[in-house]
Short mmCIF file of N, CA and C in Angstrom, two decimals:
data_model
loop_
_atom_site.label_atom_id
_atom_site.label_comp_id
_atom_site.label_asym_id
_atom_site.label_seq_id
_atom_site.Cartn_x
_atom_site.Cartn_y
_atom_site.Cartn_z
N MET P 1 88.69 29.55 41.21
CA MET P 1 88.09 28.93 41.45
C MET P 1 87.40 27.84 40.34
N ALA P 2 87.47 26.50 40.30
CA ALA P 2 87.08 25.50 39.36
C ALA P 2 85.95 25.42 39.27
N HIS P 3 85.16 25.13 37.72
CA HIS P 3 83.99 24.93 37.89
C HIS P 3 83.51 23.11 37.88
N SER P 4 83.08 22.93 39.03
CA SER P 4 82.03 21.46 38.86
C SER P 4 81.19 21.57 37.99
N ASN P 5 80.62 20.46 37.30
CA ASN P 5 79.57 19.90 36.80
C ASN P 5 79.29 18.79 37.51
N ALA P 6 79.31 18.35 38.77
CA ALA P 6 78.28 17.66 39.80
C ALA P 6 77.22 18.44 40.31
N SER P 7 77.15 20.07 40.01
CA SER P 7 75.53 20.00 41.06
C SER P 7 74.52 20.22 39.29
N SER P 8 75.00 20.06 38.42
CA SER P 8 74.29 20.32 37.08
C SER P 8 74.39 18.60 36.24
N PRO P 9 73.72 17.76 36.21
CA PRO P 9 74.26 16.75 35.30
C PRO P 9 74.08 16.78 33.94
N SER P 10 74.99 15.95 33.00
CA SER P 10 75.06 15.72 32.26
C SER P 10 73.61 15.41 31.62
N SER P 11 73.58 15.55 29.70
CA SER P 11 72.11 15.07 29.23
C SER P 11 72.89 13.60 29.08
N ALA P 12 73.58 13.51 29.70
CA ALA P 12 74.34 11.55 29.47
C ALA P 12 73.98 10.73 30.80
N ASP P 13 74.28 11.76 32.13
CA ASP P 13 73.64 10.87 33.01
C ASP P 13 72.00 11.27 33.43
N GLN P 14 71.37 12.26 32.43
CA GLN P 14 69.85 11.74 32.87
C GLN P 14 69.11 10.30 32.32
N PRO P 15 68.14 9.74 32.56
CA PRO P 15 67.95 8.35 32.01
C PRO P 15 66.69 9.20 31.02
N SER P 16 66.31 8.34 29.83
CA SER P 16 65.65 9.21 29.04
C SER P 16 64.32 8.55 29.32
N GLN P 17 63.71 9.88 28.62
CA GLN P 17 62.40 9.62 29.45
C GLN P 17 61.53 9.36 28.22
N ALA P 18 60.27 8.28 28.67
CA ALA P 18 59.92 7.09 28.44
C ALA P 18 58.86 8.08 28.09
N PRO P 19 58.43 7.68 26.32
CA PRO P 19 56.82 8.05 26.10
C PRO P 19 55.70 8.41 27.48
N GLN P 20 54.51 9.47 27.24
CA GLN P 20 53.82 8.97 27.66
C GLN P 20 52.91 8.26 27.22
N PRO P 21 52.14 7.57 27.99
CA PRO P 21 51.41 6.87 27.40
C PRO P 21 50.03 7.68 27.06
N VAL P 22 49.02 6.61 26.01
CA VAL P 22 48.32 8.00 25.75
C VAL P 22 47.01 7.54 26.90
N VAL P 23 46.55 8.36 26.57
CA VAL P 23 44.99 8.62 27.99
C VAL P 23 43.89 8.99 27.11
N ILE P 24 43.20 7.48 27.13
CA ILE P 24 41.67 7.85 26.59
C ILE P 24 40.27 7.83 27.85
N ARG P 25 40.45 9.43 27.56
CA ARG P 25 39.28 10.00 28.28
C ARG P 25 38.06 9.39 28.54
N GLN P 26 37.39 8.86 29.28
CA GLN P 26 36.32 8.35 29.15
C GLN P 26 34.91 9.33 30.29
N GLY P 27 33.98 8.77 30.02
CA GLY P 27 33.18 10.27 30.50
C GLY P 27 32.68 11.04 29.39
N GLY P 28 32.05 12.18 29.13
CA GLY P 28 31.42 13.22 28.40
C GLY P 28 29.52 13.16 28.14
N ASN P 29 29.14 13.79 27.50
CA ASN P 29 27.63 14.47 27.60
C ASN P 29 26.60 12.84 27.44
N GLY P 30 27.31 11.79 26.64
CA GLY P 30 26.53 10.68 26.99
C GLY P 30 25.97 10.92 25.56
N PHE P 31 26.25 10.59 24.77
CA PHE P 31 25.97 10.84 23.15
C PHE P 31 25.70 9.68 22.26
N ALA P 32 27.06 8.99 22.42
CA ALA P 32 27.65 7.99 22.30
C ALA P 32 26.68 6.93 22.92
N LEU P 33 26.38 7.05 23.86
CA LEU P 33 25.59 5.90 24.52
C LEU P 33 24.56 6.09 24.34
N ILE P 34 23.35 7.37 23.78
CA ILE P 34 22.38 7.60 23.23
C ILE P 34 22.28 6.91 21.67
N ILE P 35 23.46 6.86 20.99
CA ILE P 35 23.67 6.36 19.69
C ILE P 35 23.37 5.04 19.63
N SER P 36 24.05 4.36 20.24
CA SER P 36 24.69 2.34 20.93
C SER P 36 23.67 2.17 21.52
N ALA P 37 22.34 2.59 21.99
CA ALA P 37 21.21 2.54 22.30
C ALA P 37 20.35 2.62 20.96
N LEU P 38 20.19 3.25 20.14
CA LEU P 38 19.21 3.40 18.98
C LEU P 38 19.54 2.34 17.94
N ILE P 39 20.88 1.83 17.88
CA ILE P 39 21.20 0.78 17.15
C ILE P 39 20.49 -0.22 18.14
N VAL P 40 20.63 -0.58 19.17
CA VAL P 40 20.56 -2.00 19.27
C VAL P 40 19.23 -2.01 19.35
N ALA P 41 18.62 -1.03 19.89
CA ALA P 41 16.80 -0.93 19.69
C ALA P 41 16.44 -1.30 17.77
N ALA P 42 17.07 -0.55 17.03
CA ALA P 42 16.97 -0.64 15.99
C ALA P 42 16.99 -2.39 15.33
N ALA P 43 18.06 -2.53 15.94
CA ALA P 43 18.68 -4.60 15.63
C ALA P 43 17.67 -5.47 16.40
N GLY P 44 17.13 -4.96 17.43
CA GLY P 44 15.90 -5.79 17.91
C GLY P 44 14.73 -5.99 17.22
N VAL P 45 14.18 -4.38 16.38
CA VAL P 45 13.29 -4.70 15.65
C VAL P 45 13.25 -4.93 15.07
N TYR P 46 14.23 -5.20 14.22
CA TYR P 46 14.44 -6.13 13.10
C TYR P 46 14.19 -7.33 12.93
N ALA P 47 14.87 -7.83 13.73
CA ALA P 47 14.98 -9.03 13.87
C ALA P 47 13.59 -9.71 14.41
N VAL P 48 12.95 -8.80 15.38
CA VAL P 48 11.43 -8.99 15.39
C VAL P 48 10.97 -9.70 14.25
N ASN P 49 10.88 -8.61 13.03
CA ASN P 49 10.39 -8.76 12.15
C ASN P 49 10.35 -9.37 11.50
N ARG P 50 11.81 -9.61 10.75
CA ARG P 50 12.23 -11.03 10.17
C ARG P 50 11.40 -12.31 10.37
N LEU P 51 11.73 -12.46 11.84
CA LEU P 51 10.81 -13.20 12.76
C LEU P 51 9.82 -13.50 12.16
N THR P 52 8.94 -12.31 12.18
CA THR P 52 7.43 -12.97 12.49
C THR P 52 6.74 -13.01 10.64
N GLN P 53 7.46 -12.22 10.12
CA GLN P 53 7.39 -12.36 8.15
C GLN P 53 8.00 -14.30 7.97
N GLU P 54 9.02 -14.44 8.66
CA GLU P 54 9.25 -15.79 8.23
C GLU P 54 7.94 -16.79 9.08
N LYS P 55 7.39 -16.59 10.36
CA LYS P 55 6.80 -17.24 10.55
C LYS P 55 5.20 -17.16 9.55
N GLN P 56 4.89 -15.90 9.18
CA GLN P 56 3.90 -15.04 7.96
C GLN P 56 3.63 -16.05 6.29
N GLN P 57 5.23 -16.75 6.28
CA GLN P 57 5.44 -17.76 5.25
C GLN P 57 5.62 -18.64 4.79
N LYS P 58 6.03 -18.91 5.97
CA LYS P 58 5.62 -20.75 5.70
C LYS P 58 4.45 -21.03 6.93
N ALA P 59 3.18 -20.54 7.23
CA ALA P 59 2.33 -20.86 7.28
C ALA P 59 1.54 -21.64 6.16
N PRO P 60 1.06 -22.64 6.49
CA PRO P 60 0.05 -23.31 5.24
C PRO P 60 -1.57 -22.51 4.95
N MET P 61 -1.40 -22.38 3.93
CA MET P 61 -2.97 -21.79 2.76
C MET P 61 -4.15 -22.25 3.84
N SER P 62 -4.94 -21.95 4.12
CA SER P 62 -6.05 -22.72 4.21
C SER P 62 -6.84 -23.02 3.69
N VAL P 63 -6.56 -23.98 2.37
CA VAL P 63 -7.26 -24.11 1.17
C VAL P 63 -7.96 -25.58 1.85
N THR P 64 -9.38 -25.73 1.61
CA THR P 64 -9.94 -27.16 1.79
C THR P 64 -9.89 -27.87 0.60
N PRO P 65 -10.56 -28.57 0.31
CA PRO P 65 -10.65 -29.58 -0.60
C PRO P 65 -11.79 -29.44 -1.39
N GLU P 66 -12.65 -28.97 -1.37
CA GLU P 66 -13.47 -28.56 -1.77
C GLU P 66 -13.41 -27.10 -2.95
N GLN P 67 -12.32 -26.51 -1.85
CA GLN P 67 -11.52 -25.29 -3.00
C GLN P 67 -11.06 -26.29 -4.12
N VAL P 68 -10.35 -27.08 -3.98
CA VAL P 68 -9.15 -27.51 -4.67
C VAL P 68 -10.03 -28.25 -5.79
N GLN P 69 -11.32 -28.76 -5.39
CA GLN P 69 -12.15 -28.83 -6.74
C GLN P 69 -12.68 -28.19 -7.41
N GLN P 70 -13.15 -27.07 -6.65
CA GLN P 70 -13.93 -26.42 -8.02
C GLN P 70 -12.59 -25.68 -9.04
N GLY P 71 -11.55 -25.46 -8.03
CA GLY P 71 -10.31 -25.10 -9.00
C GLY P 71 -10.25 -25.56 -10.02
N ILE P 72 -10.15 -26.93 -9.82
CA ILE P 72 -9.60 -28.24 -11.18
C ILE P 72 -11.29 -28.16 -12.12
N GLU P 73 -11.81 -28.03 -11.32
CA GLU P 73 -13.29 -27.94 -12.87
C GLU P 73 -13.11 -26.61 -13.49
N LYS P 74 -12.77 -25.66 -12.73
CA LYS P 74 -12.67 -24.51 -13.53
C LYS P 74 -11.28 -24.42 -14.57
N LEU P 75 -10.74 -25.45 -13.83
CA LEU P 75 -9.43 -25.23 -15.48
C LEU P 75 -10.01 -26.28 -15.87
N LYS P 76 -10.56 -27.39 -15.85
CA LYS P 76 -11.29 -27.90 -16.68
C LYS P 76 -12.26 -27.08 -17.99
N GLY P 77 -12.53 -26.60 -17.56
CA GLY P 77 -14.11 -26.17 -18.52
C GLY P 77 -12.84 -24.97 -19.38
N ILE P 78 -11.74 -24.18 -18.47
CA ILE P 78 -11.50 -23.52 -19.63
C ILE P 78 -10.27 -24.17 -20.99
N ALA P 79 -9.97 -25.15 -20.36
CA ALA P 79 -9.31 -25.85 -21.26
C ALA P 79 -10.19 -26.82 -22.83
N GLU P 80 -11.29 -26.45 -22.73
CA GLU P 80 -12.59 -27.32 -22.74
C GLU P 80 -12.73 -26.19 -23.94
N ARG P 81 -13.24 -24.86 -23.69
CA ARG P 81 -13.49 -24.11 -24.19
C ARG P 81 -12.34 -23.56 -25.28
N THR P 82 -10.83 -23.48 -24.38
CA THR P 82 -9.63 -22.49 -24.98
C THR P 82 -9.89 -23.81 -26.68
N PRO P 83 -9.71 -23.18 -27.44
CA PRO P 83 -9.19 -23.97 -29.36
C PRO P 83 -7.99 -24.16 -29.67
N LEU P 84 -7.85 -25.27 -30.15
CA LEU P 84 -6.33 -25.60 -30.38
C LEU P 84 -5.92 -25.41 -31.40
N ARG P 85 -4.70 -24.83 -31.42
CA ARG P 85 -4.02 -23.59 -32.47
C ARG P 85 -3.22 -24.83 -33.40
N PRO P 86 -2.50 -25.30 -34.64
CA PRO P 86 -1.50 -25.61 -34.88
C PRO P 86 -0.42 -24.67 -34.82
N ASN P 87 0.51 -25.33 -34.90
CA ASN P 87 1.86 -24.32 -35.15
C ASN P 87 2.38 -24.77 -36.65
#
């Protein structure tokens, strides 16, 4: 009896197996979701703080003209009392 190769295909006859695709499992315990929510919340707090600081810095000082005049008079008085020193 002759041995035939018809029942078992040779390696040349088999189609090459393509590499399996990488499968990314989704789901889990939600830890990453909690961390990302904390990051987004922190970014929101940071943005609000920056905006309020900018508004406070841009706010004009409430100085009346009388206060400016008093300050000028004080400076004049200090300048008159200060002796001049030659270099």
